mmCIF file of C-alpha atoms in Angstrom:
data_model
loop_
_atom_site.group_PDB
_atom_site.id
_atom_site.type_symbol
_atom_site.label_atom_id
_atom_site.label_comp_id
_atom_site.label_asym_id
_atom_site.label_seq_id
_atom_site.Cartn_x
_atom_site.Cartn_y
_atom_site.Cartn_z
ATOM 1 C CA ALA J 1 129.024 46.785 53.916
ATOM 2 C CA GLN J 2 125.766 47.183 55.968
ATOM 3 C CA THR J 3 124.297 50.643 54.971
ATOM 4 C CA VAL J 4 120.755 52.793 56.555
ATOM 5 C CA THR J 5 119.157 54.461 53.214
ATOM 6 C CA GLN J 6 116.803 57.648 54.341
ATOM 7 C CA SER J 7 115.378 58.767 51.046
ATOM 8 C CA GLN J 8 113.565 61.991 52.668
ATOM 9 C CA PRO J 9 115.957 64.793 53.208
ATOM 10 C CA GLU J 10 113.225 67.010 54.625
ATOM 11 C CA MET J 11 109.654 66.865 55.122
ATOM 12 C CA SER J 12 107.046 68.832 56.670
ATOM 13 C CA VAL J 13 103.220 67.799 58.441
ATOM 14 C CA GLN J 14 100.727 69.985 60.059
ATOM 15 C CA GLU J 15 100.379 69.810 63.340
ATOM 16 C CA ALA J 16 97.651 66.973 64.644
ATOM 17 C CA GLU J 17 97.837 65.318 61.428
ATOM 18 C CA THR J 18 100.178 61.887 60.876
ATOM 19 C CA VAL J 19 103.558 61.796 59.150
ATOM 20 C CA THR J 20 105.579 58.675 57.985
ATOM 21 C CA LEU J 21 109.375 58.860 57.593
ATOM 22 C CA SER J 22 111.274 55.805 55.626
ATOM 23 C CA CYS J 23 113.711 54.460 55.990
ATOM 24 C CA THR J 24 115.594 50.868 54.319
ATOM 25 C CA TYR J 25 118.527 48.953 55.183
ATOM 26 C CA ASP J 26 121.183 46.690 53.777
ATOM 27 C CA THR J 27 122.552 43.824 55.845
ATOM 28 C CA SER J 28 123.075 40.222 54.713
ATOM 29 C CA GLU J 29 122.351 39.462 59.011
ATOM 30 C CA SER J 30 119.605 37.907 59.595
ATOM 31 C CA ASN J 31 119.488 38.968 63.769
ATOM 32 C CA TYR J 32 119.733 43.020 64.525
ATOM 33 C CA TYR J 33 118.497 45.688 66.176
ATOM 34 C CA LEU J 34 116.963 48.843 64.500
ATOM 35 C CA PHE J 35 116.569 52.485 65.637
ATOM 36 C CA TRP J 36 115.181 55.290 65.025
ATOM 37 C CA TYR J 37 116.461 58.887 67.104
ATOM 38 C CA LYS J 38 115.340 62.169 67.239
ATOM 39 C CA GLN J 39 117.459 65.309 67.171
ATOM 40 C CA PRO J 40 115.971 68.743 67.713
ATOM 41 C CA PRO J 41 117.697 72.148 67.755
ATOM 42 C CA SER J 42 118.971 71.524 71.621
ATOM 43 C CA ARG J 43 121.433 68.812 69.987
ATOM 44 C CA GLN J 44 120.513 66.050 72.263
ATOM 45 C CA MET J 45 120.522 62.667 70.914
ATOM 46 C CA ILE J 46 116.982 61.372 72.360
ATOM 47 C CA LEU J 47 116.194 57.247 71.080
ATOM 48 C CA VAL J 48 112.488 57.387 69.966
ATOM 49 C CA ILE J 49 111.881 53.864 68.885
ATOM 50 C CA ARG J 50 113.709 50.429 68.704
ATOM 51 C CA GLN J 51 113.162 47.594 67.177
ATOM 52 C CA GLU J 52 114.365 43.666 67.609
ATOM 53 C CA ALA J 53 114.823 41.933 64.177
ATOM 54 C CA TYR J 54 113.870 39.181 65.342
ATOM 55 C CA LYS J 55 110.220 40.482 66.596
ATOM 56 C CA GLN J 56 107.515 40.192 64.491
ATOM 57 C CA GLN J 57 105.032 43.040 66.446
ATOM 58 C CA ASN J 58 106.082 46.130 65.330
ATOM 59 C CA ALA J 59 107.226 48.036 68.400
ATOM 60 C CA THR J 60 104.793 51.408 69.596
ATOM 61 C CA GLU J 61 106.268 53.791 72.015
ATOM 62 C CA ASN J 62 102.555 56.805 72.502
ATOM 63 C CA ARG J 63 102.605 58.447 69.546
ATOM 64 C CA PHE J 64 105.461 57.134 67.480
ATOM 65 C CA SER J 65 105.671 53.847 65.864
ATOM 66 C CA VAL J 66 107.038 51.725 63.628
ATOM 67 C CA ASN J 67 106.188 49.369 60.194
ATOM 68 C CA PHE J 68 109.007 47.000 60.061
ATOM 69 C CA GLN J 69 108.848 44.722 56.990
ATOM 70 C CA LYS J 70 112.426 42.893 57.437
ATOM 71 C CA ALA J 71 111.744 40.694 53.648
ATOM 72 C CA ALA J 72 111.936 43.875 52.511
ATOM 73 C CA LYS J 73 114.545 45.778 54.607
ATOM 74 C CA SER J 74 111.872 48.404 55.111
ATOM 75 C CA PHE J 75 111.790 50.279 58.679
ATOM 76 C CA SER J 76 109.409 53.378 58.642
ATOM 77 C CA LEU J 77 108.389 55.427 62.025
ATOM 78 C CA LYS J 78 105.431 56.936 61.865
ATOM 79 C CA ILE J 79 103.967 59.833 63.677
ATOM 80 C CA SER J 80 100.435 60.436 64.872
ATOM 81 C CA ASP J 81 98.836 63.506 66.083
ATOM 82 C CA SER J 82 101.916 65.454 65.096
ATOM 83 C CA GLN J 83 103.296 67.775 68.020
ATOM 84 C CA LEU J 84 105.245 71.014 67.255
ATOM 85 C CA GLY J 85 107.941 69.602 69.633
ATOM 86 C CA ASP J 86 108.376 67.100 66.784
ATOM 87 C CA THR J 87 110.102 69.036 64.754
ATOM 88 C CA ALA J 88 113.533 67.473 64.237
ATOM 89 C CA MET J 89 116.062 65.424 62.286
ATOM 90 C CA TYR J 90 115.399 61.853 62.726
ATOM 91 C CA PHE J 91 118.105 59.068 62.322
ATOM 92 C CA CYS J 92 117.394 56.008 61.547
ATOM 93 C CA ALA J 93 120.227 53.463 62.088
ATOM 94 C CA PHE J 94 120.907 49.777 62.244
ATOM 95 C CA LYS J 95 122.971 47.552 64.290
ATOM 96 C CA PRO J 96 123.768 43.516 63.521
ATOM 97 C CA GLU J 97 123.206 41.520 66.875
ATOM 98 C CA GLY J 98 125.996 40.135 68.659
ATOM 99 C CA SER J 99 127.850 43.005 67.635
ATOM 100 C CA GLN J 100 129.393 45.422 70.451
ATOM 101 C CA GLY J 101 130.349 48.054 67.768
ATOM 102 C CA ASN J 102 129.174 50.814 66.106
ATOM 103 C CA LEU J 103 125.765 52.072 65.324
ATOM 104 C CA ILE J 104 125.200 52.595 61.471
ATOM 105 C CA PHE J 105 123.105 55.850 60.620
ATOM 106 C CA GLY J 106 121.352 56.975 57.761
ATOM 107 C CA LYS J 107 121.502 60.895 56.540
ATOM 108 C CA GLY J 108 118.512 61.648 58.267
ATOM 109 C CA THR J 109 115.135 63.038 57.515
ATOM 110 C CA LYS J 110 114.490 66.699 58.490
ATOM 111 C CA LEU J 111 111.178 67.114 59.929
ATOM 112 C CA SER J 112 109.036 70.663 59.924
ATOM 113 C CA VAL J 113 105.738 70.347 62.553
ATOM 114 C CA LYS J 114 103.742 73.416 60.938
ATOM 115 C CA PRO J 115 100.913 75.018 63.725
ATOM 116 C CA GLY M 1 126.285 61.131 86.665
ATOM 117 C CA ALA M 2 122.894 61.606 85.365
ATOM 118 C CA GLY M 3 123.726 61.341 81.563
ATOM 119 C CA VAL M 4 126.600 61.540 79.135
ATOM 120 C CA SER M 5 128.738 64.660 79.290
ATOM 121 C CA GLN M 6 130.695 66.106 76.704
ATOM 122 C CA SER M 7 133.461 69.441 77.401
ATOM 123 C CA PRO M 8 134.020 71.453 75.955
ATOM 124 C CA ARG M 9 130.053 72.379 74.424
ATOM 125 C CA TYR M 10 132.288 74.076 71.933
ATOM 126 C CA LYS M 11 135.361 74.870 70.477
ATOM 127 C CA VAL M 12 137.335 76.691 68.119
ATOM 128 C CA THR M 13 140.661 76.024 67.204
ATOM 129 C CA LYS M 14 143.261 77.330 64.711
ATOM 130 C CA ARG M 15 144.366 75.108 61.678
ATOM 131 C CA GLY M 16 147.475 72.890 63.084
ATOM 132 C CA GLN M 17 146.702 72.987 66.686
ATOM 133 C CA ASP M 18 146.176 70.129 68.825
ATOM 134 C CA VAL M 19 142.499 69.875 70.342
ATOM 135 C CA ALA M 20 140.764 67.703 72.910
ATOM 136 C CA LEU M 21 137.390 66.362 73.504
ATOM 137 C CA ARG M 22 135.922 65.285 76.391
ATOM 138 C CA CYS M 23 133.583 62.103 77.431
ATOM 139 C CA ASP M 24 132.223 61.595 81.123
ATOM 140 C CA PRO M 25 129.901 58.466 80.373
ATOM 141 C CA ILE M 26 126.972 57.367 83.086
ATOM 142 C CA SER M 27 128.854 55.711 85.625
ATOM 143 C CA GLY M 28 128.892 52.251 85.721
ATOM 144 C CA HIS M 29 128.244 52.052 81.554
ATOM 145 C CA VAL M 30 131.059 49.415 80.046
ATOM 146 C CA SER M 31 130.952 50.530 76.434
ATOM 147 C CA LEU M 32 131.870 54.515 75.450
ATOM 148 C CA TYR M 33 131.815 55.478 71.919
ATOM 149 C CA TRP M 34 132.944 57.992 69.546
ATOM 150 C CA TYR M 35 131.065 59.303 66.465
ATOM 151 C CA ARG M 36 131.370 62.431 64.504
ATOM 152 C CA GLN M 37 129.143 64.117 62.515
ATOM 153 C CA ALA M 38 129.220 66.466 59.646
ATOM 154 C CA LEU M 39 126.809 69.097 59.019
ATOM 155 C CA GLY M 40 123.742 67.357 57.315
ATOM 156 C CA GLN M 41 125.163 63.915 58.016
ATOM 157 C CA GLY M 42 124.123 61.325 60.264
ATOM 158 C CA PRO M 43 126.879 60.179 62.590
ATOM 159 C CA GLU M 44 129.987 58.341 62.018
ATOM 160 C CA PHE M 45 131.505 55.712 63.486
ATOM 161 C CA LEU M 46 134.999 56.894 64.784
ATOM 162 C CA THR M 47 136.056 54.231 67.923
ATOM 163 C CA TYR M 48 134.588 52.305 70.738
ATOM 164 C CA PHE M 49 135.594 50.791 74.582
ATOM 165 C CA ASN M 50 134.545 48.183 76.639
ATOM 166 C CA TYR M 51 136.385 49.170 80.026
ATOM 167 C CA GLU M 52 139.360 50.458 79.466
ATOM 168 C CA ALA M 53 139.954 48.449 76.061
ATOM 169 C CA GLN M 54 140.241 49.614 72.979
ATOM 170 C CA GLN M 55 137.742 47.540 70.825
ATOM 171 C CA ASP M 56 137.760 49.118 67.243
ATOM 172 C CA LYS M 57 139.350 51.928 65.674
ATOM 173 C CA SER M 58 138.129 51.526 62.412
ATOM 174 C CA GLY M 59 136.424 54.401 62.204
ATOM 175 C CA LEU M 60 139.568 57.041 62.951
ATOM 176 C CA PRO M 61 139.704 59.435 59.361
ATOM 177 C CA ASN M 62 143.884 58.693 59.926
ATOM 178 C CA ASP M 63 146.289 58.559 62.846
ATOM 179 C CA ARG M 64 146.192 62.882 63.455
ATOM 180 C CA PHE M 65 143.292 60.750 65.659
ATOM 181 C CA SER M 66 143.600 59.485 68.921
ATOM 182 C CA ALA M 67 141.661 58.045 71.626
ATOM 183 C CA GLU M 68 142.113 56.937 75.276
ATOM 184 C CA ARG M 69 140.000 55.857 78.263
ATOM 185 C CA PRO M 70 142.863 54.710 80.609
ATOM 186 C CA GLU M 71 140.606 54.263 83.826
ATOM 187 C CA GLY M 72 137.769 53.017 82.120
ATOM 188 C CA SER M 73 135.516 55.887 82.472
ATOM 189 C CA ILE M 74 136.159 59.640 81.160
ATOM 190 C CA SER M 75 137.544 59.404 77.489
ATOM 191 C CA THR M 76 139.209 62.041 75.688
ATOM 192 C CA LEU M 77 139.477 62.103 71.991
ATOM 193 C CA THR M 78 142.219 64.143 70.512
ATOM 194 C CA ILE M 79 143.215 65.552 66.750
ATOM 195 C CA GLN M 80 146.579 66.654 66.140
ATOM 196 C CA ARG M 81 147.146 69.483 63.903
ATOM 197 C CA THR M 82 143.769 69.834 63.006
ATOM 198 C CA GLU M 83 142.306 71.001 59.906
ATOM 199 C CA GLN M 84 139.695 72.866 58.028
ATOM 200 C CA ARG M 85 137.754 69.560 57.446
ATOM 201 C CA ASP M 86 138.291 68.005 60.499
ATOM 202 C CA SER M 87 135.374 70.583 61.425
ATOM 203 C CA ALA M 88 132.355 68.392 62.479
ATOM 204 C CA MET M 89 130.310 67.431 65.523
ATOM 205 C CA TYR M 90 132.057 65.017 67.978
ATOM 206 C CA ARG M 91 129.690 63.161 69.926
ATOM 207 C CA CYS M 92 130.003 60.517 72.292
ATOM 208 C CA ALA M 93 127.779 57.315 73.651
ATOM 209 C CA SER M 94 127.523 54.700 76.613
ATOM 210 C CA SER M 95 125.932 51.669 76.891
ATOM 211 C CA LEU M 96 125.957 48.713 79.415
ATOM 212 C CA GLY M 97 126.847 46.773 76.511
ATOM 213 C CA GLY M 98 123.759 45.975 75.640
ATOM 214 C CA VAL M 99 121.720 48.161 72.603
ATOM 215 C CA GLY M 100 120.970 50.819 75.610
ATOM 216 C CA TYR M 101 123.226 53.753 74.141
ATOM 217 C CA THR M 102 122.925 57.243 75.818
ATOM 218 C CA PHE M 103 124.382 59.917 73.480
ATOM 219 C CA GLY M 104 126.016 62.882 75.083
ATOM 220 C CA SER M 105 124.900 66.423 73.400
ATOM 221 C CA GLY M 106 128.231 66.648 71.610
ATOM 222 C CA THR M 107 131.350 69.226 71.197
ATOM 223 C CA ARG M 108 130.903 70.973 68.136
ATOM 224 C CA LEU M 109 134.208 71.630 66.616
ATOM 225 C CA THR M 110 135.289 74.568 64.192
ATOM 226 C CA VAL M 111 138.485 74.914 62.703
ATOM 227 C CA VAL M 112 139.756 77.855 60.983
#
């Protein structure tokens, strides 16, 4: 079975500093997609960043970047220059390529950015 | 529409009642997904559709749960004879069939 593990239930960071959220996954698939979603108090589910497993280059979106280690099945999210608006739950998710089925989510990490 | 719309936003129902949760996906989106998110947990897959065809319902917890998408657009998730353990956030997402999922804001269901 494919699983996604987020080992940090809660984290906090000072405004303007950098924080890294961890995610590991278990799969026998060779091609797949990995995602980080943000869920702020507004309850929306917002895509932060996406990585295709066949791409060696780590994805980057402005202040958000990932460290994708395929052999280690690790997919961490780095948030640089943290802002108060980054306070949210962050979910890591996995989807096998070619499958039109569901996303598999981790349990989430609650991030608090402190002024 | 501009986004995925779910209604109602909140639903409180008495144990034993039936509830119907609605999802209006982005216009033209082929695939529609239902997830359930318990407090403090990540979303868990329930079922999904391509057009009007239900492709996978393996995540539906039992036969009290059903979903339909009769015209390939709006979908309804129905829970019959609700129980307290059904209390959760129910989320809908849609996509063009690739990996560009757009989630709705969810329906918070409370069974009392």
